[in-house]
Coordinates of C-alpha atoms in Angstrom, one line a residue:
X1 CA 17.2 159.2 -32.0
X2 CA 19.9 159.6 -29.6
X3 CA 18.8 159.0 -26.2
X4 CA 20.7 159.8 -22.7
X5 CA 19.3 158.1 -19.0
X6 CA 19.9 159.6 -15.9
X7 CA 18.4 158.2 -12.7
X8 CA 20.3 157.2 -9.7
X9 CA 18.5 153.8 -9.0
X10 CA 20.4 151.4 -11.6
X11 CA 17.3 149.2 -11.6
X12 CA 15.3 151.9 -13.0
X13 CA 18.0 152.7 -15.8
X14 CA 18.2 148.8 -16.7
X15 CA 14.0 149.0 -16.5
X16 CA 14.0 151.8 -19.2
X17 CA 17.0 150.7 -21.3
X18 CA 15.1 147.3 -21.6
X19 CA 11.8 149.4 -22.9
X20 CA 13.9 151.3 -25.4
X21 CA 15.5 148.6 -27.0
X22 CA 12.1 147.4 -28.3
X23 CA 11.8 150.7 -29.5
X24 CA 12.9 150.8 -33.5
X25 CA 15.5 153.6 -33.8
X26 CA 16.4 154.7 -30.3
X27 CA 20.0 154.9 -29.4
X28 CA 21.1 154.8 -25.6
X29 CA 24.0 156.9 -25.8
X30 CA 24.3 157.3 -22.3
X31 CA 23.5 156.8 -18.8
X32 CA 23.9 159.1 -15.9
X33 CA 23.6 158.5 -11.5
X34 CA 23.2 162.4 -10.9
X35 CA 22.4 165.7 -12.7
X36 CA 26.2 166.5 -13.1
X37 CA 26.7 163.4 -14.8
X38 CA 23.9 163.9 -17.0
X39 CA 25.1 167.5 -17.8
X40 CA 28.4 165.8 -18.9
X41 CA 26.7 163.2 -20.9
X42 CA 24.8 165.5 -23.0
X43 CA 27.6 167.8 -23.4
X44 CA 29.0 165.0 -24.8
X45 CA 26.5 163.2 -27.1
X46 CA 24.1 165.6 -27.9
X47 CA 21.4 163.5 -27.2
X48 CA 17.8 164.2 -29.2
X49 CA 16.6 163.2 -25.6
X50 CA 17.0 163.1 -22.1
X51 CA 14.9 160.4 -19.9
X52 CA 15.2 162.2 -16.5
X53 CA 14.6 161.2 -12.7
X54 CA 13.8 164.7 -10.7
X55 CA 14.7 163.1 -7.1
X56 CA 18.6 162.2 -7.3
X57 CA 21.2 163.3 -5.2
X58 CA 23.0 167.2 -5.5
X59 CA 21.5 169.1 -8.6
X60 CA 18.1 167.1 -9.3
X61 CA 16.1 166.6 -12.3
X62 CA 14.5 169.7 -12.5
X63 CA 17.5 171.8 -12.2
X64 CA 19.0 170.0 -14.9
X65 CA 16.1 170.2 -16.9
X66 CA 16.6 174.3 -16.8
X67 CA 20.3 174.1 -17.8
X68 CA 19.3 171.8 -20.5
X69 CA 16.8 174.7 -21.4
X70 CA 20.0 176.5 -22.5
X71 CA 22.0 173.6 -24.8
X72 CA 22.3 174.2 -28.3
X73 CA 20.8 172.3 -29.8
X74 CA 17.9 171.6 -26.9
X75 CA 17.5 168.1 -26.1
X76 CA 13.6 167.0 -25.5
X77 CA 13.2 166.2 -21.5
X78 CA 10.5 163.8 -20.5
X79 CA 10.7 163.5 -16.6
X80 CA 10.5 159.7 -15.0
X81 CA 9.3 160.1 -11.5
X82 CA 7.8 157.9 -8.7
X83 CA 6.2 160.9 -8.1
X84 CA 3.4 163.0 -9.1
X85 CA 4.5 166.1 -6.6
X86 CA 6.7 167.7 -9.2
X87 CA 4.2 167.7 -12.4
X88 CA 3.6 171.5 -12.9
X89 CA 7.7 172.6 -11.6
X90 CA 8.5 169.9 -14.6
X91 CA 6.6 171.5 -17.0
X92 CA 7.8 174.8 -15.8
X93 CA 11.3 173.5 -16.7
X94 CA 10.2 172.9 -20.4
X95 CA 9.7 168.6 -20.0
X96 CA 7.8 167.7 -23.5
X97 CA 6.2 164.7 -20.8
X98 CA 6.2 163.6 -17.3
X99 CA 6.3 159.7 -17.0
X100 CA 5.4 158.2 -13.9
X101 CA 7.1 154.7 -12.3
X102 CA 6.7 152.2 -13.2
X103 CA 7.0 153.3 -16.8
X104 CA 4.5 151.6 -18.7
X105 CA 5.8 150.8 -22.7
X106 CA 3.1 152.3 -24.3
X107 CA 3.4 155.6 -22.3
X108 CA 7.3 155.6 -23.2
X109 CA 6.4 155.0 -26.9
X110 CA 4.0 158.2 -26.7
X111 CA 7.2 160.3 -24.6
X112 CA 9.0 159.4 -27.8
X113 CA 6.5 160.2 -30.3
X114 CA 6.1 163.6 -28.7
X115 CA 9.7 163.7 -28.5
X116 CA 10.4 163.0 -32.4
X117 CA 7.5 166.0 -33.3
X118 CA 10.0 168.6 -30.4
X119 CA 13.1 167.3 -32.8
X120 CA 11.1 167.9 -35.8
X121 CA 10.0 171.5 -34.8
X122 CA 13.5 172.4 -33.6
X123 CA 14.7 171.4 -36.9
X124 CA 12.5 174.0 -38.4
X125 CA 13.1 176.6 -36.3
X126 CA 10.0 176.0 -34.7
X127 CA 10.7 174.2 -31.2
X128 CA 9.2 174.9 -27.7
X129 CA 10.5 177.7 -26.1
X130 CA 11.4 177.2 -22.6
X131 CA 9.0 178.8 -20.4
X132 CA 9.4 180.3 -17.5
X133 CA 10.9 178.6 -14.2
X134 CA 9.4 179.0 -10.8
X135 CA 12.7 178.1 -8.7
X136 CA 15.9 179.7 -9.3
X137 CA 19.4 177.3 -10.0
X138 CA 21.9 176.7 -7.0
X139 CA 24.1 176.2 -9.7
X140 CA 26.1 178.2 -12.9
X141 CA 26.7 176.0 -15.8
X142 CA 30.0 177.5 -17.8
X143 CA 30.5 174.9 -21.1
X144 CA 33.8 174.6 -22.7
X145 CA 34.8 172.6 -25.8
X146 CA 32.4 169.5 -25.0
X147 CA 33.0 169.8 -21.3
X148 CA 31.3 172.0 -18.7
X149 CA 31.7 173.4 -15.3
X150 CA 29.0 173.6 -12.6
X151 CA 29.7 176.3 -10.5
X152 CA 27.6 176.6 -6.7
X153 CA 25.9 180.1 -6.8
X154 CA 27.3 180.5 -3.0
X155 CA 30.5 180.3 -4.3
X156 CA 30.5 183.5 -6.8
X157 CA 32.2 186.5 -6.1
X158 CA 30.6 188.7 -8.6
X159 CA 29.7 188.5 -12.6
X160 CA 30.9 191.2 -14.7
X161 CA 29.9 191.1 -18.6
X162 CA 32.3 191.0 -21.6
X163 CA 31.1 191.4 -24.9
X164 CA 28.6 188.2 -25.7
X165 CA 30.1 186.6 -22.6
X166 CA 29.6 186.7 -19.1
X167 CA 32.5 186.5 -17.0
X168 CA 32.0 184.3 -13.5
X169 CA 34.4 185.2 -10.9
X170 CA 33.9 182.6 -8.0
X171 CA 36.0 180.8 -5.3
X172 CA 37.9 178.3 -7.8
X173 CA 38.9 181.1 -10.3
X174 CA 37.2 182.4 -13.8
X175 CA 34.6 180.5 -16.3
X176 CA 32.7 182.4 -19.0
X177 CA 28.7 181.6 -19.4
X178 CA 26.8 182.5 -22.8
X179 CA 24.1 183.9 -20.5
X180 CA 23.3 188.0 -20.1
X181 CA 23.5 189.9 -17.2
X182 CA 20.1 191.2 -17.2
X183 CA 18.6 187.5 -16.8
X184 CA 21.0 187.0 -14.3
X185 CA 20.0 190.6 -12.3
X186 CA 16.4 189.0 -12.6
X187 CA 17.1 185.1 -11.8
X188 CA 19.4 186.1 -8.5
X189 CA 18.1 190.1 -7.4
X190 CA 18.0 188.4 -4.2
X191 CA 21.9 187.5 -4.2
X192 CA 23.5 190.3 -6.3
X193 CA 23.5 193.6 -6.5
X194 CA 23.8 195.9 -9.7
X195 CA 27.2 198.0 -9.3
X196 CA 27.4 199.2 -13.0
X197 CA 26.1 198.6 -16.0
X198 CA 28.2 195.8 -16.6
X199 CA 28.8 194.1 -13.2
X200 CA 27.0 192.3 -10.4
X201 CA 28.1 191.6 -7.4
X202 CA 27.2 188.9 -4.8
X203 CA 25.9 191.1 -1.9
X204 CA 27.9 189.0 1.1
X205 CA 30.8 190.2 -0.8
X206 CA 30.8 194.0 -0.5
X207 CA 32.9 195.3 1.8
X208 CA 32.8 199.5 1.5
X209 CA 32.4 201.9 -0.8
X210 CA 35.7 203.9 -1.3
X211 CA 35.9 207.8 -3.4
X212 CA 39.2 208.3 -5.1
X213 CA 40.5 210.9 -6.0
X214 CA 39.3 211.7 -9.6
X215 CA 35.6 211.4 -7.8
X216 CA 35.0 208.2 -8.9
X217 CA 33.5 205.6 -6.5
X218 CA 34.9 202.2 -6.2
X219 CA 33.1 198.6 -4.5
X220 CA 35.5 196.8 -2.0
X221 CA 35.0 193.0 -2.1
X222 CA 36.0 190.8 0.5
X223 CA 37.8 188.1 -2.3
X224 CA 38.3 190.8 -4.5
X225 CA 41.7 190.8 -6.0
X226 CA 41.2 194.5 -6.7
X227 CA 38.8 197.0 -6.7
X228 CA 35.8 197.4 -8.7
X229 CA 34.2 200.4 -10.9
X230 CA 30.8 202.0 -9.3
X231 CA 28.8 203.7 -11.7
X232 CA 27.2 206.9 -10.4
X233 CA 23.5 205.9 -11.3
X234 CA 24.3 203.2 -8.8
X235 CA 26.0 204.8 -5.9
X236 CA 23.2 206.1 -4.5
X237 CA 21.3 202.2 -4.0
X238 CA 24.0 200.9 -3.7
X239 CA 25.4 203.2 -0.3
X240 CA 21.8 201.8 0.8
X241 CA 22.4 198.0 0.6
X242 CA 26.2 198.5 2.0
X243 CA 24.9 200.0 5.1
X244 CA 22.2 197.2 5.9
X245 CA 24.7 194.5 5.4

């Protein structure tokens, strides 16, 4: 069983890399300080599981637990806290456990038993389904070729669908995410704004509304290299939001 640790306290990564070497067929594959680097890591190594602090510096625990949520194949999360604060938000993100510090031996051989019985249902076609979060991401995770990209929402510009893929346009150029644009619409309705069928766009980012000459409407985006189609089920709303920006 392929493990990966991410904590930003070293002590507590040296504390539960001592615990799983007495554990018979655990690999450490990794360790990570931050979420990022614990992204990276399992992007990597395809770890069975991920031991994972929530409080660490930039994207946390429990954000990283939701992008996990979307790694194929899903590595088993068991949160190691100093807190008990977090409990139902980790669960929320799909965490098989929730260990608390200082992480007793017998409760990290239980995480891994639980663990082994996630592996053994994923396996099988069986495994937990992530359930629903109650926080949205601050961040896009775009995965390329054993590598991946974290992009800040604030930074994108709008997200426009192409066949199974969804295009990211944002401040440092172009990234494609396996995710659709309706979970998106219902993840960030707060940020974007529907402008057709296959686009959404960040509302800070609309400029005006411009008709051209064929009838057609078109969006104006403030870092838009050119304009974008309007669909005419979505003029109406979308006239609306312009004018209360």
């Amino acid at each position: 069983m392929k493990v990966v640790i991410a904590d930003d306290e070293p002590l507590a990564r040296e504390r539960l890399r001592a615990l799983l070497a007495e554990q018979p067929g655990v690999e450490v594959v990794a360790e990570a300080e931050n979420g990022v680097g614990a992204l990276q890591a399992c992007a990597e190594h395809k770890p069975d599981v991920v031991l994972l602090d929530i409080a660490m510096p930039g994207v946390d625990g429990l954000e990283t637990a939701r992008h996990l949520a979307a790694f194929d194949p899903r590595p088993a999360v068991v949160f190691c806290t100093a807190y008990d604060a977090h409990a139902l938000s980790a669960f929320e993100a799909a965490a098989i456990d929730y260990l608390m510090k200082p992480i007793r031996a017998e409760r990290l051989a239980a995480a891994l038993d639980r663990a082994r019985m996630f592996i053994a249902g994923r396996a099988n076609g069986n495994g937990q389904e992530p359930g629903p979060s109650a926080q949205v991401r601050t961040h896009l995770c775009a995965r390329m070729r054993g590598s991946l990209r974290l992009i800040p929402i604030e930074e994108v510009h709008y997200l426009q669908a192409e066949e199974k893929y969804v295009v990211v346009h944002h401040a440092r150029g172009e990234d494609l995410i396996e995710e659709s644009l309706k979970s998106l619409e219902e993840e960030f309705g707060d940020r974007f704004v529907r402008i057709h069928r296959n686009c959404l766009v960040a509302r800070h980012e609309l400029v005006e509304l411009k008709r051209v000459g064929d009838g057609h409407v078109q969006a104006i985006l403030r870092h838009g290299k050119a304009p974008l189609e309007v669909s005419r089920r979505c003029v109406a709303g979308l006239r609306e939001t312009v004018r209360h920006l």
